[in-house]
PDB file of C-alpha atoms in Angstrom:
ATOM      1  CA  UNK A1403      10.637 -18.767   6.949  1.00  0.00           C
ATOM      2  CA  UNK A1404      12.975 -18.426   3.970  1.00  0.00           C
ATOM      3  CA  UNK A1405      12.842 -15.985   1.610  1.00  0.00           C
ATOM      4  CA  UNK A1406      11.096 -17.986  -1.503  1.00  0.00           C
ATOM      5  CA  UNK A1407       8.097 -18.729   1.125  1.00  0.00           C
ATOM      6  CA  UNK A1408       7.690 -15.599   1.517  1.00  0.00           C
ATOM      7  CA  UNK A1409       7.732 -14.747  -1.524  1.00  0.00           C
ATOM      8  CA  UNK A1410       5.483 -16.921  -1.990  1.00  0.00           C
ATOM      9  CA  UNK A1411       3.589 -16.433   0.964  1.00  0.00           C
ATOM     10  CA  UNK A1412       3.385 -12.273   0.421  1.00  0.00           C
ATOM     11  CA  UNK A1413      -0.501 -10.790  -0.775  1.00  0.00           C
ATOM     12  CA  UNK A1414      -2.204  -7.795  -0.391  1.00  0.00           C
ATOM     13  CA  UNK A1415      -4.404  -8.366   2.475  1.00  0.00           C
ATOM     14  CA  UNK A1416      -7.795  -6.690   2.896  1.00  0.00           C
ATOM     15  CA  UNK A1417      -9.212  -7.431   5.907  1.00  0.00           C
ATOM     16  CA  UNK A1418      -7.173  -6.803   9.020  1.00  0.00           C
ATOM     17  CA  UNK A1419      -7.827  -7.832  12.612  1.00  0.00           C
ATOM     18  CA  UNK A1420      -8.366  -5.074  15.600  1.00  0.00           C
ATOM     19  CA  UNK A1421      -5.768  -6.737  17.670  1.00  0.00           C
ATOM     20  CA  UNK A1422      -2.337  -4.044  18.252  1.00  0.00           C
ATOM     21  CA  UNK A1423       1.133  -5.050  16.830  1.00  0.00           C
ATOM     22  CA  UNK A1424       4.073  -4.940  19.068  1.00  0.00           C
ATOM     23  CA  UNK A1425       6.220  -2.066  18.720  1.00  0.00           C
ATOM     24  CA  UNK A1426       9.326  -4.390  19.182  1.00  0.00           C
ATOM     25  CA  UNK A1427       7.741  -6.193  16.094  1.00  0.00           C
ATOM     26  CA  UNK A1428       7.482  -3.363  14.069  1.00  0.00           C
ATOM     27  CA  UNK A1429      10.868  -2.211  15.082  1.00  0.00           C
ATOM     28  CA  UNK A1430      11.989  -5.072  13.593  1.00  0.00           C
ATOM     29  CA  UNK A1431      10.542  -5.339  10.611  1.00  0.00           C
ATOM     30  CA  UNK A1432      11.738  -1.624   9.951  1.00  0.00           C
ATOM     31  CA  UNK A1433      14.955  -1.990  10.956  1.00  0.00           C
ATOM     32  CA  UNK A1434      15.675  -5.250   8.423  1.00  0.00           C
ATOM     33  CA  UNK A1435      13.917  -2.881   5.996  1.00  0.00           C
ATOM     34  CA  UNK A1436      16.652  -0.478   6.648  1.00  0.00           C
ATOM     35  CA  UNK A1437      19.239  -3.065   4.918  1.00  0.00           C
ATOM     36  CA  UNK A1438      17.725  -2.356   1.460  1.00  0.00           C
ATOM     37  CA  UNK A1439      19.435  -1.496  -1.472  1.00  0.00           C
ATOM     38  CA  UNK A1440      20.038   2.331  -2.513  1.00  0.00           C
ATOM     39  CA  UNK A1441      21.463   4.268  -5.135  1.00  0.00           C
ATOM     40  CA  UNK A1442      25.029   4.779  -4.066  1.00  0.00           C
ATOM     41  CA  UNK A1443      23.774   3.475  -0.488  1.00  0.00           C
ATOM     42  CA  UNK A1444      22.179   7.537  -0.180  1.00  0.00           C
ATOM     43  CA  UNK A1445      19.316   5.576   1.920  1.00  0.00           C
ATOM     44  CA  UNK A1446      17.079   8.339   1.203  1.00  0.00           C
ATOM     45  CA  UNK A1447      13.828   6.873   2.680  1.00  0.00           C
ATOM     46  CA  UNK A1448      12.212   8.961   5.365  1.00  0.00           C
ATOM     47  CA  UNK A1449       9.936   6.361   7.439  1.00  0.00           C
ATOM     48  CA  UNK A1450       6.773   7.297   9.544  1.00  0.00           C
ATOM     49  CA  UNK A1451       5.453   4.379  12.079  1.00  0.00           C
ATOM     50  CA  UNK A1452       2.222   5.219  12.575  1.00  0.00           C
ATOM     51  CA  UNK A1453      -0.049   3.662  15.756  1.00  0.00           C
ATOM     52  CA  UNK A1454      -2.811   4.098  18.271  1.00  0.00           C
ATOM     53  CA  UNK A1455      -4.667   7.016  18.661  1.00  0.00           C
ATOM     54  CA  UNK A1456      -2.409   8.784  15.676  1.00  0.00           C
ATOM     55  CA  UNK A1457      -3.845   5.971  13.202  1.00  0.00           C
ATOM     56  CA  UNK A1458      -7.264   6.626  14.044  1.00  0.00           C
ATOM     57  CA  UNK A1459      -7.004  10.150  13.378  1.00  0.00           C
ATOM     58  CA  UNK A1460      -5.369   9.752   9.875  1.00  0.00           C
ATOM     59  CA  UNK A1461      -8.771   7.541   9.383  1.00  0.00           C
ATOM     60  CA  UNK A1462     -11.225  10.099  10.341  1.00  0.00           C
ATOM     61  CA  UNK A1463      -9.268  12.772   8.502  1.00  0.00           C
ATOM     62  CA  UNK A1464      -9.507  10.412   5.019  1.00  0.00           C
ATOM     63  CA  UNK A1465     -13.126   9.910   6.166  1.00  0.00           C
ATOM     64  CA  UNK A1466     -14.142  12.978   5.925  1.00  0.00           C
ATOM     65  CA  UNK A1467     -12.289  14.227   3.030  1.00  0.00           C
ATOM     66  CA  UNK A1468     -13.663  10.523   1.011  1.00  0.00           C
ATOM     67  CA  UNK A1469     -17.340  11.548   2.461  1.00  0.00           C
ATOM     68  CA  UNK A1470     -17.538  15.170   1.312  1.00  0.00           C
ATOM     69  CA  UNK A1471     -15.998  14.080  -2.019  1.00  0.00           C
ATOM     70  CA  UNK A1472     -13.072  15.714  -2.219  1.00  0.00           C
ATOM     71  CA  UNK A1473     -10.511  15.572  -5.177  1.00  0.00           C
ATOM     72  CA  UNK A1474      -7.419  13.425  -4.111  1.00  0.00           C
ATOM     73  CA  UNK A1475      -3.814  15.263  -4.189  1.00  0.00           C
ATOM     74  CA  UNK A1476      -1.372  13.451  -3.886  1.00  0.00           C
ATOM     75  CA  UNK A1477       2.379  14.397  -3.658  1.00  0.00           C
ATOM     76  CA  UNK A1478       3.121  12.107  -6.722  1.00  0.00           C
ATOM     77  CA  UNK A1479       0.491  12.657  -9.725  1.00  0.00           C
ATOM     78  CA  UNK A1480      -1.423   9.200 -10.340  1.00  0.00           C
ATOM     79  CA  UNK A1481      -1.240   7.323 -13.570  1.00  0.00           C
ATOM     80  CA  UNK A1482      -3.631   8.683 -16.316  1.00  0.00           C
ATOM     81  CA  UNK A1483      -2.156   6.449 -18.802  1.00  0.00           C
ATOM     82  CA  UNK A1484      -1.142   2.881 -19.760  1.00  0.00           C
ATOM     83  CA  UNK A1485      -0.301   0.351 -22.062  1.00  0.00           C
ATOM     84  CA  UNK A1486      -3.062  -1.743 -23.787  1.00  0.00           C
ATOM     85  CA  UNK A1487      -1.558  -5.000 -21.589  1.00  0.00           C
ATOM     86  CA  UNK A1488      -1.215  -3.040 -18.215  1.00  0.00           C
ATOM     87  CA  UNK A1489      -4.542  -1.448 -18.193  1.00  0.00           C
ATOM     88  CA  UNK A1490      -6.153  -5.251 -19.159  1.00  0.00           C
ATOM     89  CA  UNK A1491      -4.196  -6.195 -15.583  1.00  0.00           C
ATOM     90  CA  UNK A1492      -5.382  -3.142 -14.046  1.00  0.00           C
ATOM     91  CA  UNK A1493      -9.216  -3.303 -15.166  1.00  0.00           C
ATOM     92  CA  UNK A1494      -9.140  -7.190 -14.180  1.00  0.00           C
ATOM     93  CA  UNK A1495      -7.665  -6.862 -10.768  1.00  0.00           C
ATOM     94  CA  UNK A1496     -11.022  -4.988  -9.861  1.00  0.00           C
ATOM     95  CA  UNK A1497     -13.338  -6.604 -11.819  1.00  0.00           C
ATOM     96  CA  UNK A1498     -11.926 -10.044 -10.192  1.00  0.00           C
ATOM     97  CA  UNK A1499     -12.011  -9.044  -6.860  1.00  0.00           C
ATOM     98  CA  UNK A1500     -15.541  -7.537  -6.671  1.00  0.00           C
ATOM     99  CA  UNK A1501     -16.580 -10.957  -8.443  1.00  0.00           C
ATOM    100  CA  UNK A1502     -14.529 -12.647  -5.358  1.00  0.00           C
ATOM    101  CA  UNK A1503     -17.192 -10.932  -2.509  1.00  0.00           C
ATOM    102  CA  UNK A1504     -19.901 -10.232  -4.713  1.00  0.00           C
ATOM    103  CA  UNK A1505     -20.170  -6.613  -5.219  1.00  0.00           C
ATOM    104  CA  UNK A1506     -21.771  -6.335  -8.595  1.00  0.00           C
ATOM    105  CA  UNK A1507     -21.113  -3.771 -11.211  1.00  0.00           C
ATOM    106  CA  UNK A1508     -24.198  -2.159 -10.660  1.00  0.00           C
ATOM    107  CA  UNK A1509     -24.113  -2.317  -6.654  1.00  0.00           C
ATOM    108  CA  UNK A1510     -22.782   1.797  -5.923  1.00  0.00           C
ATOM    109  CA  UNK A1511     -22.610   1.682  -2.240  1.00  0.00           C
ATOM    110  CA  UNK A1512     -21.238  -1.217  -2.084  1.00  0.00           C
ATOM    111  CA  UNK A1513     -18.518  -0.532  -4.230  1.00  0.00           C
ATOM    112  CA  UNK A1514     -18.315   2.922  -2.230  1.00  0.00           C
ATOM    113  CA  UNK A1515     -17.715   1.136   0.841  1.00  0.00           C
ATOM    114  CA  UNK A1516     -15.089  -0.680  -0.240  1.00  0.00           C
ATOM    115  CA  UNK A1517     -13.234   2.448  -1.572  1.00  0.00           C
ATOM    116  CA  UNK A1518     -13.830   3.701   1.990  1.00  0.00           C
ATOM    117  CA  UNK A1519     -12.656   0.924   3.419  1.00  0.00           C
ATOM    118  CA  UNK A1520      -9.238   1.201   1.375  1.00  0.00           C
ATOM    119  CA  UNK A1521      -9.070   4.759   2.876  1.00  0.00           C
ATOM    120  CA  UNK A1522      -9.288   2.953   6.395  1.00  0.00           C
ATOM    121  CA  UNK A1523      -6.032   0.689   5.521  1.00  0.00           C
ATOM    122  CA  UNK A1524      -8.565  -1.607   5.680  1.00  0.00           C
ATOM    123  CA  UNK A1525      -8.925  -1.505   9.220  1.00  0.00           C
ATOM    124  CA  UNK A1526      -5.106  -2.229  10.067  1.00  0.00           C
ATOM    125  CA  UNK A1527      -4.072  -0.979  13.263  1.00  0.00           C
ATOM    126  CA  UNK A1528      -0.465   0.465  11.964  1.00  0.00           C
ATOM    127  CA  UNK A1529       0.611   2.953   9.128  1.00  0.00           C
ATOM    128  CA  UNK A1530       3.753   3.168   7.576  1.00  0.00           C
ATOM    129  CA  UNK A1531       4.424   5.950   5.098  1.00  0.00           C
ATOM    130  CA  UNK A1532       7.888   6.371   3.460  1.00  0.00           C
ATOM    131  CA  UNK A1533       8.567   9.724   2.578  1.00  0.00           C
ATOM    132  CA  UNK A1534      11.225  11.439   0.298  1.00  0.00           C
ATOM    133  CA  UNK A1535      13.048  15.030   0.074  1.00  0.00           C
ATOM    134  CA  UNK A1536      11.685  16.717  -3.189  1.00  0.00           C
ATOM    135  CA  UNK A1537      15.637  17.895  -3.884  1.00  0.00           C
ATOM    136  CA  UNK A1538      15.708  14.249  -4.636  1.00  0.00           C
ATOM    137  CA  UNK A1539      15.211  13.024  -8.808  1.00  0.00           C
ATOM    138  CA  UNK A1540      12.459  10.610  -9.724  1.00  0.00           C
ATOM    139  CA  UNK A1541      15.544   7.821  -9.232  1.00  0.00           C
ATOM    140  CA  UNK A1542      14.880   7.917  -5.823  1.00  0.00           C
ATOM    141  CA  UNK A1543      11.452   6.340  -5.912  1.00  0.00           C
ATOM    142  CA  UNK A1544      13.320   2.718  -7.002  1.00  0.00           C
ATOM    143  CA  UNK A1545      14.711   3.062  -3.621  1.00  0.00           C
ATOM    144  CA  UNK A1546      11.582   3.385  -1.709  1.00  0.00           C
ATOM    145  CA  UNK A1547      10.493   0.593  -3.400  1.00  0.00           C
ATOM    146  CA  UNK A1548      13.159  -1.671  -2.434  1.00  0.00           C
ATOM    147  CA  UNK A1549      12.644  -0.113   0.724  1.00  0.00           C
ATOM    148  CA  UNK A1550       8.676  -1.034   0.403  1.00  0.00           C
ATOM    149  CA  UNK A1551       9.361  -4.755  -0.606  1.00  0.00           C
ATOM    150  CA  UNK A1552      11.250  -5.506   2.226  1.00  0.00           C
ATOM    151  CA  UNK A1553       8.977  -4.391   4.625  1.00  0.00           C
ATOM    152  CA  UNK A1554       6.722  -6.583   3.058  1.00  0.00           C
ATOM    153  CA  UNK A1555       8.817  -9.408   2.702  1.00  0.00           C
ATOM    154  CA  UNK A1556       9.828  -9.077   6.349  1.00  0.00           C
ATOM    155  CA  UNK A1557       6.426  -8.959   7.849  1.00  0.00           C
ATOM    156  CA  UNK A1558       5.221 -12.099   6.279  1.00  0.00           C
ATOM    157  CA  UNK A1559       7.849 -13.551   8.022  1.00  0.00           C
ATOM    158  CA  UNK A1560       7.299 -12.163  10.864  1.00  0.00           C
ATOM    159  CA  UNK A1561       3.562 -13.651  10.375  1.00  0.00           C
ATOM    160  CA  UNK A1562       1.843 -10.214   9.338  1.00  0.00           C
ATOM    161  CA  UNK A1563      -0.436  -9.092   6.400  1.00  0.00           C
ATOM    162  CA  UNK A1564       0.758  -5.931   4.641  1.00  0.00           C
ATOM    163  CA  UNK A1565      -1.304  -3.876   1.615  1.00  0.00           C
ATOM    164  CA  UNK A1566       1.060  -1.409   0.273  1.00  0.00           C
ATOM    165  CA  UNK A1567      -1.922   1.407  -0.599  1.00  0.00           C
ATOM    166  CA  UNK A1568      -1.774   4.466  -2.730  1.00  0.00           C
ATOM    167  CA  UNK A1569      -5.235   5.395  -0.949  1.00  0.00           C
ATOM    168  CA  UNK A1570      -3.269   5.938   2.419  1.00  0.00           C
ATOM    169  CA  UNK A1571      -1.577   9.148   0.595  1.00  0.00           C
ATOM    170  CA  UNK A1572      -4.615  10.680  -1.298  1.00  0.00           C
ATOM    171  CA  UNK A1573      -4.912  13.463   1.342  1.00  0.00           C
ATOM    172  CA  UNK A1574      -1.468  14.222   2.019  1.00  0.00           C
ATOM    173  CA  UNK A1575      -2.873  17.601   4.023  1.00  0.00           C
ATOM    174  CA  UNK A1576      -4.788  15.088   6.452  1.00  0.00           C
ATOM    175  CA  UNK A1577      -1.034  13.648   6.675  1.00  0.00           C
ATOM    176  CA  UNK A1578       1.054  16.532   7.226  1.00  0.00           C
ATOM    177  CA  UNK A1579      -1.572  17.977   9.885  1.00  0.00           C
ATOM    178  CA  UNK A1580      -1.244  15.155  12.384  1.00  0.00           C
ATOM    179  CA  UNK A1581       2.122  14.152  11.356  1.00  0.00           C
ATOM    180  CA  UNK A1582       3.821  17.268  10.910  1.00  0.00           C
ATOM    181  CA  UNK A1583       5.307  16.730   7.503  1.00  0.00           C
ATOM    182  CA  UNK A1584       6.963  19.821   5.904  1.00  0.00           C
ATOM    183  CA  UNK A1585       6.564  20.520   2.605  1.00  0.00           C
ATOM    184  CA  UNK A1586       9.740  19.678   1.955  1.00  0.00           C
ATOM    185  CA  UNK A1587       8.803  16.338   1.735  1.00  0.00           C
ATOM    186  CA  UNK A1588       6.813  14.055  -0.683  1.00  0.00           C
ATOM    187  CA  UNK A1589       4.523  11.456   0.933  1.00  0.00           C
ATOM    188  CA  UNK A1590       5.320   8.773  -1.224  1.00  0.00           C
ATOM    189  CA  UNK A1591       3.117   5.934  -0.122  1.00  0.00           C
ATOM    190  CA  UNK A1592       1.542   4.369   2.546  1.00  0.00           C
ATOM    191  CA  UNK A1593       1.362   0.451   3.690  1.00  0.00           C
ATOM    192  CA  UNK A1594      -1.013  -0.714   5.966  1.00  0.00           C
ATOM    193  CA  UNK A1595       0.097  -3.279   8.460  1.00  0.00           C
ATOM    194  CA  UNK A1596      -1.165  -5.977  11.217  1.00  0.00           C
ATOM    195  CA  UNK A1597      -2.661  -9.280  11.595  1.00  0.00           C
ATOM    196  CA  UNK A1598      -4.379 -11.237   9.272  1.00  0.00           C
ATOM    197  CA  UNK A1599      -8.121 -11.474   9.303  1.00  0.00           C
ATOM    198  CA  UNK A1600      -8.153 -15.249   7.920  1.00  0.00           C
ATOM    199  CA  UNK A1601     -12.024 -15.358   8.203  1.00  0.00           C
ATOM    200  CA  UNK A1602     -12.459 -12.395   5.728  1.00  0.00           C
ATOM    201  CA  UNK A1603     -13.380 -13.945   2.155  1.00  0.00           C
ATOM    202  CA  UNK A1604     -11.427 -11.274   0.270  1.00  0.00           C
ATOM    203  CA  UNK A1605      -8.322 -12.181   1.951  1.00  0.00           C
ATOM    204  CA  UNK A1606      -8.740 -15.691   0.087  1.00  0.00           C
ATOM    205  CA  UNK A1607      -8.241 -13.337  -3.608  1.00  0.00           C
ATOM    206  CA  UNK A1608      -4.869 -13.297  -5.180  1.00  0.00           C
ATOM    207  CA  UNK A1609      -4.168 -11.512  -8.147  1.00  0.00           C
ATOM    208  CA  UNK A1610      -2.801 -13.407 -11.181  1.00  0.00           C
ATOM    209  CA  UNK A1611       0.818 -13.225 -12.586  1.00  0.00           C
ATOM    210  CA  UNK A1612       1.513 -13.045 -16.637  1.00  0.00           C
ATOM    211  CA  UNK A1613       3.374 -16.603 -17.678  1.00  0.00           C
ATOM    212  CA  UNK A1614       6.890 -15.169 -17.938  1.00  0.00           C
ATOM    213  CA  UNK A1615       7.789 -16.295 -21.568  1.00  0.00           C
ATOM    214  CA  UNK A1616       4.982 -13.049 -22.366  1.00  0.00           C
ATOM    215  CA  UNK A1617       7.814 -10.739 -19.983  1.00  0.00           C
ATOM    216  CA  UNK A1618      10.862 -12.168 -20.024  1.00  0.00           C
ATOM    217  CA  UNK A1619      13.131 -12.233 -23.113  1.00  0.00           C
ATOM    218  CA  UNK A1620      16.840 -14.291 -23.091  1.00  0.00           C
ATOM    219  CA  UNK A1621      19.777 -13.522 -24.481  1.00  0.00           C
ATOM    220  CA  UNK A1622      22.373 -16.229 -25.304  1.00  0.00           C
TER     221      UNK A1622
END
């Protein structure tokens, strides 16, 4: 596959298949991941593979932190504001996938279940977290995603579905208790990882990209 396929080729999928990933595949896809661009090539990514038994606990541990409605901490403070054209992308991306599978505005659990489900990496059978040292500065995060594109890039290729999820890190306690994380580390983001579930309707959605003449500008 070249790399304008996937490109191309690259969504967030939603719907993952039970079936385990390779190690040796995994390996790979990291270690072309590895060959990403970095500030002054300081490579400062810290990577966590995460599978088996170790996955499933991270999922009960979000579980039961989503279930007894806990606040979400994460390492790196969410976005509370936007621009007027971001947050009209933003509200649309949800309001057009619900439309997709029919959860209605109205329809709580349903909508629930799907935030659940995002907890659950949507049922993929591999983590991968990228972590940072906090001595770093807020440059660093360009890195990781470099880092974080390739890995996606790299696993469509490699015929895998990837979500890159800022749900996986919400509980970064859950993370550091089964993964040992220090402190001394922020738990950047998460991206779920496996095989495709091609029969899952949502996995048909694609989010929309702006025309570039409204992004782009040239200079001549």
């Amino acid at each position: 596959m070249n790399i304008e396929t996937a490109i191309l080729e690259r969504r967030s999928i939603r719907a993952f298949r039970n079936d385990p990933v390779p190690q040796e595949l995994v390996n790979r896809i990291i270690e072309l991941s590895l060959r990403s661009p970095s500030w002054g090539n300081t490579q400062p990514w810290e990577v966590l593979v995460v599978m088996g038994e170790k996955v499933h606990e991270l999922k009960e541990g979000f579980r039961s932190k989503f279930e007894r409605d806990e606040p979400p901490n994460p390492d790196i403070p969410l976005p509370t504001d936007w621009p007027a054209d971001c947050l009209n992308r933003y509200k649309s991306l949800g309001r057009d996938l619900f439309r997709k599978i029919g959860i209605r505005r109205e329809d709580r659990e349903s909508r629930r279940n799907y935030y659940l489900s995002m907890f659950q990496g949507f049922g993929a059978p591999v983590f991968i977290y990228v972590c940072l040292d906090r001595k770093l500065s807020q440059w660093a995060l360009l890195d990781v995603g470099l880092f974080v594109q390739t890995v996606c890039l790299a696993a469509t290729s490699a015929k895998l579905g990837t979500c890159i999820l800022t749900h996986l890190v919400l509980y970064p306690d859950v993370i550091r208790k089964h993964l040992e994380v220090p402190n001394t580390k922020l738990i950047v983001i998460g991206i779920a990882l496996g095989y495709t579930d091609k029969s899952a309707l949502i996995n048909t959605f694609r989010s929309p990209r702006v025309d570039m003449a409204e992004i782009v500008k040239w200079f001549k």
